[in-house]
Amino acid sequence: MIKQFVIYSIFLSFLGIYGQENCKRTLKLMGSRFDITVVSETKEDADKYINMAINEITRIEQLISSWDPNSQTSLINKNAGIQPVKVDKELLDLILRAKHISKLTNGAFDISYASMDRIWKFDGSMTEMPLKEDVKSSVSKVGYENIIVDKEKHTVFLKLKGMKIGFGAIGKGYAADKAKDVLKTYGVVSGIINASGDLSAWGKQTNGEDWNVAIKNPLNKNKVFALIPIYKKAVVTSGNYEKQVSFNGRTYSHIIDPRTGYPSSGLVSVSVFAPSAELADALATSIFVMGKDVGLNFVNQLPSIDCIIVDNMGKIYYSDDVNLKNNK
């Protein structure tokens, strides 16, 4: 369930910023590109607020990173099949929400995907399909049902030895949300946190208009096909067209179905609009795994959630309530 983010497919309209500083900083955090933008009275204030956002994102990374041997997530993984691990309430709640999304999506989203053996290679080295036995074995330790959370004792236990959890498909969205919350607490009335395609926005432009996101078709990069207002919303755009393999006339993406061990196919881009970047992040991955028909039907049953899907032929599909501006 590795995920690649489509940075260039999101373009922000910063129109009508009169009498205020619109300050943006781009840097690498959590191993990815972050663009942090705030609207403030002075550049000095904006720089101070951006530093606050950076500190919060760094704090989140230290909590959830499976690469940091000292993080609570790494400690959970080290004790898989051995004993429960006591964790902070924040991490406990994040894991509980992830499990809820797993249940909601029938396992299309699963943070225990980190347990998978990496038998699919998307670096050009694969010359034939993996054996069915190897694919089946690769997901033997995957299963959100085996993540045992004790809310009273604040512990997390992975039932199977060798089992692992990872937040690659939800972590940057969560970090964007938390950075936004910190800035709002300190009185920043408008801004955008863009975590490599996981975008959380709040407030409005100073002319009273909403922030807007323009979405491009990755197979036709010179044309914007959707302009979406994102007042009090987050958007995640995820794509798979740069990491693929093809066998017997069929193309497979790097986004793996954690239930089967096989890559998703048929879609090249999914944009999800939701109240939080964390939720949009998880659902974008889920829709890739579900496919167009199941994904659209799923989203149309969820309140306050919208999506735009581009298939591998370049055809565009919208959920029922997508609010498009007249940009054609």
mmCIF file of C-alpha atoms in Angstrom:
data_model
loop_
_atom_site.group_PDB
_atom_site.id
_atom_site.type_symbol
_atom_site.label_atom_id
_atom_site.label_comp_id
_atom_site.label_asym_id
_atom_site.label_seq_id
_atom_site.Cartn_x
_atom_site.Cartn_y
_atom_site.Cartn_z
ATOM 1 C CA MET A 1 0.000 0.000 0.000
ATOM 2 C CA ILE A 2 2.929 2.293 -0.699
ATOM 3 C CA LYS A 3 1.730 5.615 -1.944
ATOM 4 C CA GLN A 4 3.140 8.219 -4.313
ATOM 5 C CA PHE A 5 1.862 11.780 -4.149
ATOM 6 C CA VAL A 6 1.115 13.947 -7.162
ATOM 7 C CA ILE A 7 2.623 17.273 -6.163
ATOM 8 C CA TYR A 8 2.202 19.013 -9.495
ATOM 9 C CA SER A 9 -1.471 18.154 -9.811
ATOM 10 C CA ILE A 10 -2.422 20.603 -7.073
ATOM 11 C CA PHE A 11 -2.320 24.287 -7.843
ATOM 12 C CA LEU A 12 -3.447 26.872 -5.324
ATOM 13 C CA SER A 13 -5.093 30.172 -6.185
ATOM 14 C CA PHE A 14 -3.748 32.922 -3.966
ATOM 15 C CA LEU A 15 -5.975 35.709 -5.267
ATOM 16 C CA GLY A 16 -6.961 38.855 -3.481
ATOM 17 C CA ILE A 17 -4.361 38.968 -0.715
ATOM 18 C CA TYR A 18 -4.572 42.690 -0.086
ATOM 19 C CA GLY A 19 -2.836 44.372 2.847
ATOM 20 C CA GLN A 20 -1.515 41.102 4.257
ATOM 21 C CA GLU A 21 1.604 39.014 3.848
ATOM 22 C CA ASN A 22 1.113 35.710 2.047
ATOM 23 C CA CYS A 23 4.206 33.803 3.164
ATOM 24 C CA LYS A 24 5.150 30.364 1.851
ATOM 25 C CA ARG A 25 8.023 28.075 2.751
ATOM 26 C CA THR A 26 8.987 24.817 1.041
ATOM 27 C CA LEU A 27 11.110 22.240 2.836
ATOM 28 C CA LYS A 28 11.619 18.521 3.365
ATOM 29 C CA LEU A 29 9.878 16.952 6.360
ATOM 30 C CA MET A 30 8.937 13.332 7.055
ATOM 31 C CA GLY A 31 11.027 12.432 4.009
ATOM 32 C CA SER A 32 8.720 14.409 1.709
ATOM 33 C CA ARG A 33 8.140 17.886 0.349
ATOM 34 C CA PHE A 34 6.022 20.208 2.490
ATOM 35 C CA ASP A 35 4.702 23.597 1.360
ATOM 36 C CA ILE A 36 3.509 25.689 4.305
ATOM 37 C CA THR A 37 1.589 28.884 3.554
ATOM 38 C CA VAL A 38 0.105 31.326 6.051
ATOM 39 C CA VAL A 39 -1.614 34.682 5.677
ATOM 40 C CA SER A 40 -0.438 37.168 8.270
ATOM 41 C CA GLU A 41 -0.131 40.888 8.927
ATOM 42 C CA THR A 42 3.676 40.829 8.669
ATOM 43 C CA LYS A 43 6.349 38.574 7.242
ATOM 44 C CA GLU A 44 7.930 38.298 10.684
ATOM 45 C CA ASP A 45 4.717 36.909 12.154
ATOM 46 C CA ALA A 46 4.292 34.558 9.201
ATOM 47 C CA ASP A 47 7.822 33.171 9.683
ATOM 48 C CA LYS A 48 7.102 32.592 13.357
ATOM 49 C CA TYR A 49 3.917 30.716 12.577
ATOM 50 C CA ILE A 50 5.567 28.587 9.905
ATOM 51 C CA ASN A 51 8.244 27.590 12.424
ATOM 52 C CA MET A 52 5.462 26.491 14.777
ATOM 53 C CA ALA A 53 4.010 24.305 12.039
ATOM 54 C CA ILE A 54 7.426 22.770 11.354
ATOM 55 C CA ASN A 55 7.896 21.954 15.040
ATOM 56 C CA GLU A 56 4.513 20.225 15.162
ATOM 57 C CA ILE A 57 5.183 18.166 12.031
ATOM 58 C CA THR A 58 8.559 17.121 13.458
ATOM 59 C CA ARG A 59 6.864 16.074 16.693
ATOM 60 C CA ILE A 60 4.370 13.921 14.778
ATOM 61 C CA GLU A 61 7.177 12.268 12.829
ATOM 62 C CA GLN A 62 8.983 11.343 16.034
ATOM 63 C CA LEU A 63 5.784 9.735 17.311
ATOM 64 C CA ILE A 64 4.723 7.695 14.283
ATOM 65 C CA SER A 65 7.903 6.994 12.320
ATOM 66 C CA SER A 66 8.706 3.303 11.947
ATOM 67 C CA TRP A 67 12.213 4.284 10.776
ATOM 68 C CA ASP A 68 13.064 5.917 14.100
ATOM 69 C CA PRO A 69 14.133 3.079 16.448
ATOM 70 C CA ASN A 70 13.155 5.218 19.441
ATOM 71 C CA SER A 71 9.580 5.954 18.345
ATOM 72 C CA GLN A 72 6.573 4.358 20.000
ATOM 73 C CA THR A 73 5.593 2.873 16.645
ATOM 74 C CA SER A 74 8.952 1.093 16.382
ATOM 75 C CA LEU A 75 8.526 -0.193 19.922
ATOM 76 C CA ILE A 76 5.130 -1.656 19.016
ATOM 77 C CA ASN A 77 6.678 -3.422 16.021
ATOM 78 C CA LYS A 78 9.625 -4.767 18.011
ATOM 79 C CA ASN A 79 7.231 -6.351 20.510
ATOM 80 C CA ALA A 80 4.927 -7.963 17.945
ATOM 81 C CA GLY A 81 3.862 -11.385 19.166
ATOM 82 C CA ILE A 82 5.624 -10.760 22.469
ATOM 83 C CA GLN A 83 3.824 -8.212 24.627
ATOM 84 C CA PRO A 84 1.601 -5.106 24.546
ATOM 85 C CA VAL A 85 3.282 -1.692 24.504
ATOM 86 C CA LYS A 86 2.032 1.330 26.428
ATOM 87 C CA VAL A 87 1.698 4.369 24.163
ATOM 88 C CA ASP A 88 0.550 7.982 24.283
ATOM 89 C CA LYS A 89 -3.177 8.583 23.905
ATOM 90 C CA GLU A 90 -2.544 10.461 20.669
ATOM 91 C CA LEU A 91 -0.977 7.432 18.987
ATOM 92 C CA LEU A 92 -3.585 5.119 20.481
ATOM 93 C CA ASP A 93 -6.390 7.254 19.036
ATOM 94 C CA LEU A 94 -4.705 7.412 15.619
ATOM 95 C CA ILE A 95 -4.441 3.619 15.523
ATOM 96 C CA LEU A 96 -8.093 3.266 16.571
ATOM 97 C CA ARG A 97 -9.177 5.597 13.765
ATOM 98 C CA ALA A 98 -7.042 3.650 11.295
ATOM 99 C CA LYS A 99 -8.682 0.405 12.397
ATOM 100 C CA HIS A 100 -12.104 1.995 11.968
ATOM 101 C CA ILE A 101 -11.259 2.979 8.375
ATOM 102 C CA SER A 102 -9.987 -0.554 7.754
ATOM 103 C CA LYS A 103 -13.316 -1.953 8.898
ATOM 104 C CA LEU A 104 -15.226 0.633 6.858
ATOM 105 C CA THR A 105 -13.281 -0.251 3.695
ATOM 106 C CA ASN A 106 -13.312 -4.019 4.287
ATOM 107 C CA GLY A 107 -9.543 -4.011 4.643
ATOM 108 C CA ALA A 108 -8.698 -2.001 1.519
ATOM 109 C CA PHE A 109 -6.892 0.308 3.948
ATOM 110 C CA ASP A 110 -4.733 -1.361 6.576
ATOM 111 C CA ILE A 111 -1.796 0.089 8.527
ATOM 112 C CA SER A 112 -0.469 -3.446 9.041
ATOM 113 C CA TYR A 113 0.462 -3.389 5.323
ATOM 114 C CA ALA A 114 3.976 -2.718 6.666
ATOM 115 C CA SER A 115 4.171 -6.466 7.406
ATOM 116 C CA MET A 116 4.151 -7.345 3.701
ATOM 117 C CA ASP A 117 7.190 -8.929 2.104
ATOM 118 C CA ARG A 118 8.226 -6.732 -0.812
ATOM 119 C CA ILE A 119 8.027 -9.135 -3.726
ATOM 120 C CA TRP A 120 6.800 -6.546 -6.240
ATOM 121 C CA LYS A 121 9.535 -4.296 -7.630
ATOM 122 C CA PHE A 122 8.718 -1.092 -9.492
ATOM 123 C CA ASP A 123 12.282 -0.109 -10.383
ATOM 124 C CA GLY A 124 12.328 -1.842 -13.765
ATOM 125 C CA SER A 125 13.969 -5.019 -12.449
ATOM 126 C CA MET A 126 10.889 -7.283 -12.631
ATOM 127 C CA THR A 127 10.685 -9.487 -15.722
ATOM 128 C CA GLU A 128 7.829 -11.818 -14.773
ATOM 129 C CA MET A 129 4.856 -12.100 -12.446
ATOM 130 C CA PRO A 130 5.598 -13.313 -8.913
ATOM 131 C CA LEU A 131 4.481 -16.826 -8.062
ATOM 132 C CA LYS A 132 0.992 -17.101 -6.546
ATOM 133 C CA GLU A 133 2.475 -18.863 -3.503
ATOM 134 C CA ASP A 134 4.881 -15.972 -2.918
ATOM 135 C CA VAL A 135 2.106 -13.381 -3.226
ATOM 136 C CA LYS A 136 -0.065 -15.278 -0.758
ATOM 137 C CA SER A 137 2.810 -15.613 1.688
ATOM 138 C CA SER A 138 3.637 -11.902 1.438
ATOM 139 C CA VAL A 139 0.395 -10.921 3.193
ATOM 140 C CA SER A 140 0.347 -13.681 5.805
ATOM 141 C CA LYS A 141 1.006 -11.238 8.647
ATOM 142 C CA VAL A 142 -1.284 -8.465 7.362
ATOM 143 C CA GLY A 143 -4.631 -7.942 9.069
ATOM 144 C CA TYR A 144 -5.986 -5.053 11.081
ATOM 145 C CA GLU A 145 -7.976 -7.503 13.215
ATOM 146 C CA ASN A 146 -4.669 -8.575 14.765
ATOM 147 C CA ILE A 147 -3.938 -5.065 16.046
ATOM 148 C CA ILE A 148 -5.186 -5.288 19.635
ATOM 149 C CA VAL A 149 -5.838 -1.951 21.348
ATOM 150 C CA ASP A 150 -6.586 -1.705 25.074
ATOM 151 C CA LYS A 151 -8.109 1.722 25.637
ATOM 152 C CA GLU A 152 -8.067 1.415 29.428
ATOM 153 C CA LYS A 153 -4.418 0.397 29.698
ATOM 154 C CA HIS A 154 -3.347 2.534 26.716
ATOM 155 C CA THR A 155 -1.547 -0.392 25.100
ATOM 156 C CA VAL A 156 -1.179 -1.719 21.565
ATOM 157 C CA PHE A 157 -0.317 -5.335 20.789
ATOM 158 C CA LEU A 158 0.378 -6.951 17.428
ATOM 159 C CA LYS A 159 -0.689 -10.577 17.775
ATOM 160 C CA LEU A 160 1.632 -12.112 15.186
ATOM 161 C CA LYS A 161 5.396 -12.283 15.501
ATOM 162 C CA GLY A 162 6.941 -10.306 12.641
ATOM 163 C CA MET A 163 3.842 -8.177 12.213
ATOM 164 C CA LYS A 164 4.359 -4.421 11.701
ATOM 165 C CA ILE A 165 2.331 -1.252 11.412
ATOM 166 C CA GLY A 166 3.217 1.827 9.385
ATOM 167 C CA PHE A 167 1.624 5.193 8.730
ATOM 168 C CA GLY A 168 2.845 5.838 5.191
ATOM 169 C CA ALA A 169 -0.722 6.026 3.877
ATOM 170 C CA ILE A 170 -2.069 8.308 6.590
ATOM 171 C CA GLY A 171 0.818 9.965 8.464
ATOM 172 C CA LYS A 172 1.453 13.018 6.316
ATOM 173 C CA GLY A 173 -2.254 13.808 6.203
ATOM 174 C CA TYR A 174 -2.393 13.587 9.982
ATOM 175 C CA ALA A 175 0.665 15.839 10.296
ATOM 176 C CA ALA A 176 -0.900 18.427 7.981
ATOM 177 C CA ASP A 177 -4.062 18.464 10.097
ATOM 178 C CA LYS A 178 -2.136 18.837 13.349
ATOM 179 C CA ALA A 179 0.006 21.665 11.974
ATOM 180 C CA LYS A 180 -3.157 23.456 10.852
ATOM 181 C CA ASP A 181 -4.701 23.006 14.321
ATOM 182 C CA VAL A 182 -1.633 24.526 15.993
ATOM 183 C CA LEU A 183 -1.708 27.575 13.729
ATOM 184 C CA LYS A 184 -5.432 28.101 14.236
ATOM 185 C CA THR A 185 -4.899 27.923 18.002
ATOM 186 C CA TYR A 186 -2.400 30.784 17.719
ATOM 187 C CA GLY A 187 -4.829 32.909 15.737
ATOM 188 C CA VAL A 188 -3.727 32.288 12.149
ATOM 189 C CA VAL A 189 -6.987 32.851 10.293
ATOM 190 C CA SER A 190 -5.998 31.473 6.895
ATOM 191 C CA GLY A 191 -3.434 29.142 5.392
ATOM 192 C CA ILE A 192 -2.591 25.883 3.689
ATOM 193 C CA ILE A 193 -0.399 22.932 4.665
ATOM 194 C CA ASN A 194 0.531 20.878 1.590
ATOM 195 C CA ALA A 195 2.295 17.641 2.535
ATOM 196 C CA SER A 196 3.325 16.257 -0.861
ATOM 197 C CA GLY A 197 -0.254 16.204 -2.078
ATOM 198 C CA ASP A 198 -1.966 15.935 1.322
ATOM 199 C CA LEU A 199 -3.449 19.390 1.593
ATOM 200 C CA SER A 200 -5.245 20.889 4.586
ATOM 201 C CA ALA A 201 -6.655 24.409 4.220
ATOM 202 C CA TRP A 202 -8.570 26.798 6.434
ATOM 203 C CA GLY A 203 -9.937 30.308 6.252
ATOM 204 C CA LYS A 204 -10.565 32.351 3.131
ATOM 205 C CA GLN A 205 -8.772 34.724 0.861
ATOM 206 C CA THR A 206 -8.941 38.349 1.994
ATOM 207 C CA ASN A 207 -11.415 39.134 -0.777
ATOM 208 C CA GLY A 208 -13.835 36.715 0.912
ATOM 209 C CA GLU A 209 -13.469 33.961 -1.671
ATOM 210 C CA ASP A 210 -12.565 30.383 -0.898
ATOM 211 C CA TRP A 211 -9.196 28.884 -1.552
ATOM 212 C CA ASN A 212 -9.375 26.755 -4.689
ATOM 213 C CA VAL A 213 -7.598 23.643 -5.877
ATOM 214 C CA ALA A 214 -7.140 22.982 -9.580
ATOM 215 C CA ILE A 215 -6.782 19.315 -10.546
ATOM 216 C CA LYS A 216 -4.962 18.202 -13.684
ATOM 217 C CA ASN A 217 -5.353 14.966 -15.573
ATOM 218 C CA PRO A 218 -1.962 13.242 -15.218
ATOM 219 C CA LEU A 219 -2.355 11.918 -18.769
ATOM 220 C CA ASN A 220 -3.023 15.441 -20.097
ATOM 221 C CA LYS A 221 -0.925 17.724 -17.931
ATOM 222 C CA ASN A 222 -1.592 20.890 -19.918
ATOM 223 C CA LYS A 223 -5.266 21.115 -19.022
ATOM 224 C CA VAL A 224 -7.055 21.736 -15.741
ATOM 225 C CA PHE A 225 -10.321 19.820 -15.637
ATOM 226 C CA ALA A 226 -11.559 20.667 -12.146
ATOM 227 C CA LEU A 227 -11.457 23.733 -9.951
ATOM 228 C CA ILE A 228 -12.682 22.946 -6.444
ATOM 229 C CA PRO A 229 -13.327 25.344 -3.535
ATOM 230 C CA ILE A 230 -11.871 23.924 -0.322
ATOM 231 C CA TYR A 231 -13.317 26.033 2.464
ATOM 232 C CA LYS A 232 -12.867 24.098 5.739
ATOM 233 C CA LYS A 233 -11.794 21.033 3.756
ATOM 234 C CA ALA A 234 -8.763 18.948 2.965
ATOM 235 C CA VAL A 235 -7.827 17.307 -0.313
ATOM 236 C CA VAL A 236 -5.447 14.493 -1.116
ATOM 237 C CA THR A 237 -4.420 13.692 -4.670
ATOM 238 C CA SER A 238 -2.653 10.377 -5.155
ATOM 239 C CA GLY A 239 -1.311 8.872 -8.366
ATOM 240 C CA ASN A 240 0.312 5.656 -9.458
ATOM 241 C CA TYR A 241 1.355 6.255 -13.064
ATOM 242 C CA GLU A 242 5.088 6.713 -12.434
ATOM 243 C CA LYS A 243 5.625 3.390 -10.634
ATOM 244 C CA GLN A 244 4.131 0.541 -12.624
ATOM 245 C CA VAL A 245 4.926 -2.839 -14.140
ATOM 246 C CA SER A 246 3.215 -4.561 -17.067
ATOM 247 C CA PHE A 247 2.742 -8.271 -17.725
ATOM 248 C CA ASN A 248 0.659 -9.929 -20.436
ATOM 249 C CA GLY A 249 -0.809 -6.629 -21.579
ATOM 250 C CA ARG A 250 -1.951 -5.582 -18.096
ATOM 251 C CA THR A 251 -0.452 -2.761 -16.037
ATOM 252 C CA TYR A 252 -0.068 -2.991 -12.262
ATOM 253 C CA SER A 253 0.558 -0.052 -9.938
ATOM 254 C CA HIS A 254 2.733 0.211 -6.833
ATOM 255 C CA ILE A 255 -0.359 0.529 -4.607
ATOM 256 C CA ILE A 256 -0.883 -2.992 -3.264
ATOM 257 C CA ASP A 257 -4.144 -4.493 -2.010
ATOM 258 C CA PRO A 258 -3.202 -5.519 1.551
ATOM 259 C CA ARG A 259 -5.818 -8.282 1.478
ATOM 260 C CA THR A 260 -4.456 -10.105 -1.551
ATOM 261 C CA GLY A 261 -0.882 -8.928 -2.111
ATOM 262 C CA TYR A 262 -1.665 -7.952 -5.702
ATOM 263 C CA PRO A 263 -1.281 -4.398 -7.056
ATOM 264 C CA SER A 264 -4.252 -2.269 -7.973
ATOM 265 C CA SER A 265 -4.953 -1.628 -11.650
ATOM 266 C CA GLY A 266 -7.188 0.513 -13.840
ATOM 267 C CA LEU A 267 -6.747 3.924 -12.142
ATOM 268 C CA VAL A 268 -4.012 6.542 -12.432
ATOM 269 C CA SER A 269 -5.227 9.300 -10.110
ATOM 270 C CA VAL A 270 -7.616 9.712 -7.184
ATOM 271 C CA SER A 271 -8.452 13.021 -5.481
ATOM 272 C CA VAL A 272 -10.452 12.863 -2.257
ATOM 273 C CA PHE A 273 -12.064 15.843 -0.508
ATOM 274 C CA ALA A 274 -12.833 15.347 3.182
ATOM 275 C CA PRO A 275 -13.070 17.250 6.474
ATOM 276 C CA SER A 276 -9.508 16.165 7.356
ATOM 277 C CA ALA A 277 -6.358 15.343 5.387
ATOM 278 C CA GLU A 278 -5.914 12.236 7.529
ATOM 279 C CA LEU A 279 -9.238 10.828 6.344
ATOM 280 C CA ALA A 280 -8.741 11.946 2.738
ATOM 281 C CA ASP A 281 -5.304 10.316 2.749
ATOM 282 C CA ALA A 282 -6.651 6.953 3.887
ATOM 283 C CA LEU A 283 -9.617 7.029 1.500
ATOM 284 C CA ALA A 284 -7.492 7.901 -1.544
ATOM 285 C CA THR A 285 -5.462 4.743 -0.969
ATOM 286 C CA SER A 286 -8.638 2.730 -0.358
ATOM 287 C CA ILE A 287 -10.271 3.856 -3.610
ATOM 288 C CA PHE A 288 -7.216 2.822 -5.621
ATOM 289 C CA VAL A 289 -7.557 -0.654 -4.122
ATOM 290 C CA MET A 290 -11.350 -0.791 -4.518
ATOM 291 C CA GLY A 291 -11.390 0.372 -8.130
ATOM 292 C CA LYS A 292 -13.639 2.886 -9.875
ATOM 293 C CA ASP A 293 -17.087 1.347 -9.487
ATOM 294 C CA VAL A 294 -16.792 0.162 -5.891
ATOM 295 C CA GLY A 295 -14.859 3.320 -4.926
ATOM 296 C CA LEU A 296 -17.476 5.708 -6.318
ATOM 297 C CA ASN A 297 -20.340 3.775 -4.751
ATOM 298 C CA PHE A 298 -18.486 3.788 -1.430
ATOM 299 C CA VAL A 299 -17.825 7.542 -1.478
ATOM 300 C CA ASN A 300 -21.400 8.357 -2.515
ATOM 301 C CA GLN A 301 -22.596 6.759 0.717
ATOM 302 C CA LEU A 302 -20.332 8.892 2.919
ATOM 303 C CA PRO A 303 -21.427 12.347 4.109
ATOM 304 C CA SER A 304 -19.006 15.230 3.496
ATOM 305 C CA ILE A 305 -16.728 13.111 1.279
ATOM 306 C CA ASP A 306 -16.177 13.659 -2.451
ATOM 307 C CA CYS A 307 -13.759 12.242 -4.986
ATOM 308 C CA ILE A 308 -12.503 12.601 -8.543
ATOM 309 C CA ILE A 309 -11.072 9.539 -10.297
ATOM 310 C CA VAL A 310 -9.010 9.322 -13.474
ATOM 311 C CA ASP A 311 -8.707 5.882 -15.066
ATOM 312 C CA ASN A 312 -5.815 4.588 -17.127
ATOM 313 C CA MET A 313 -7.541 5.697 -20.340
ATOM 314 C CA GLY A 314 -7.713 9.292 -19.108
ATOM 315 C CA LYS A 315 -11.466 9.220 -18.473
ATOM 316 C CA ILE A 316 -12.631 11.279 -15.491
ATOM 317 C CA TYR A 317 -15.287 10.247 -12.967
ATOM 318 C CA TYR A 318 -16.864 12.350 -10.213
ATOM 319 C CA SER A 319 -18.716 11.401 -7.069
ATOM 320 C CA ASP A 320 -22.271 12.723 -6.866
ATOM 321 C CA ASP A 321 -21.677 15.884 -4.843
ATOM 322 C CA VAL A 322 -18.435 17.258 -6.282
ATOM 323 C CA ASN A 323 -18.749 21.053 -6.411
ATOM 324 C CA LEU A 324 -17.005 22.130 -9.611
ATOM 325 C CA LYS A 325 -16.449 25.755 -10.501
ATOM 326 C CA ASN A 326 -17.121 26.801 -14.082
ATOM 327 C CA ASN A 327 -13.628 26.466 -15.493
ATOM 328 C CA LYS A 328 -14.261 24.870 -18.868
#
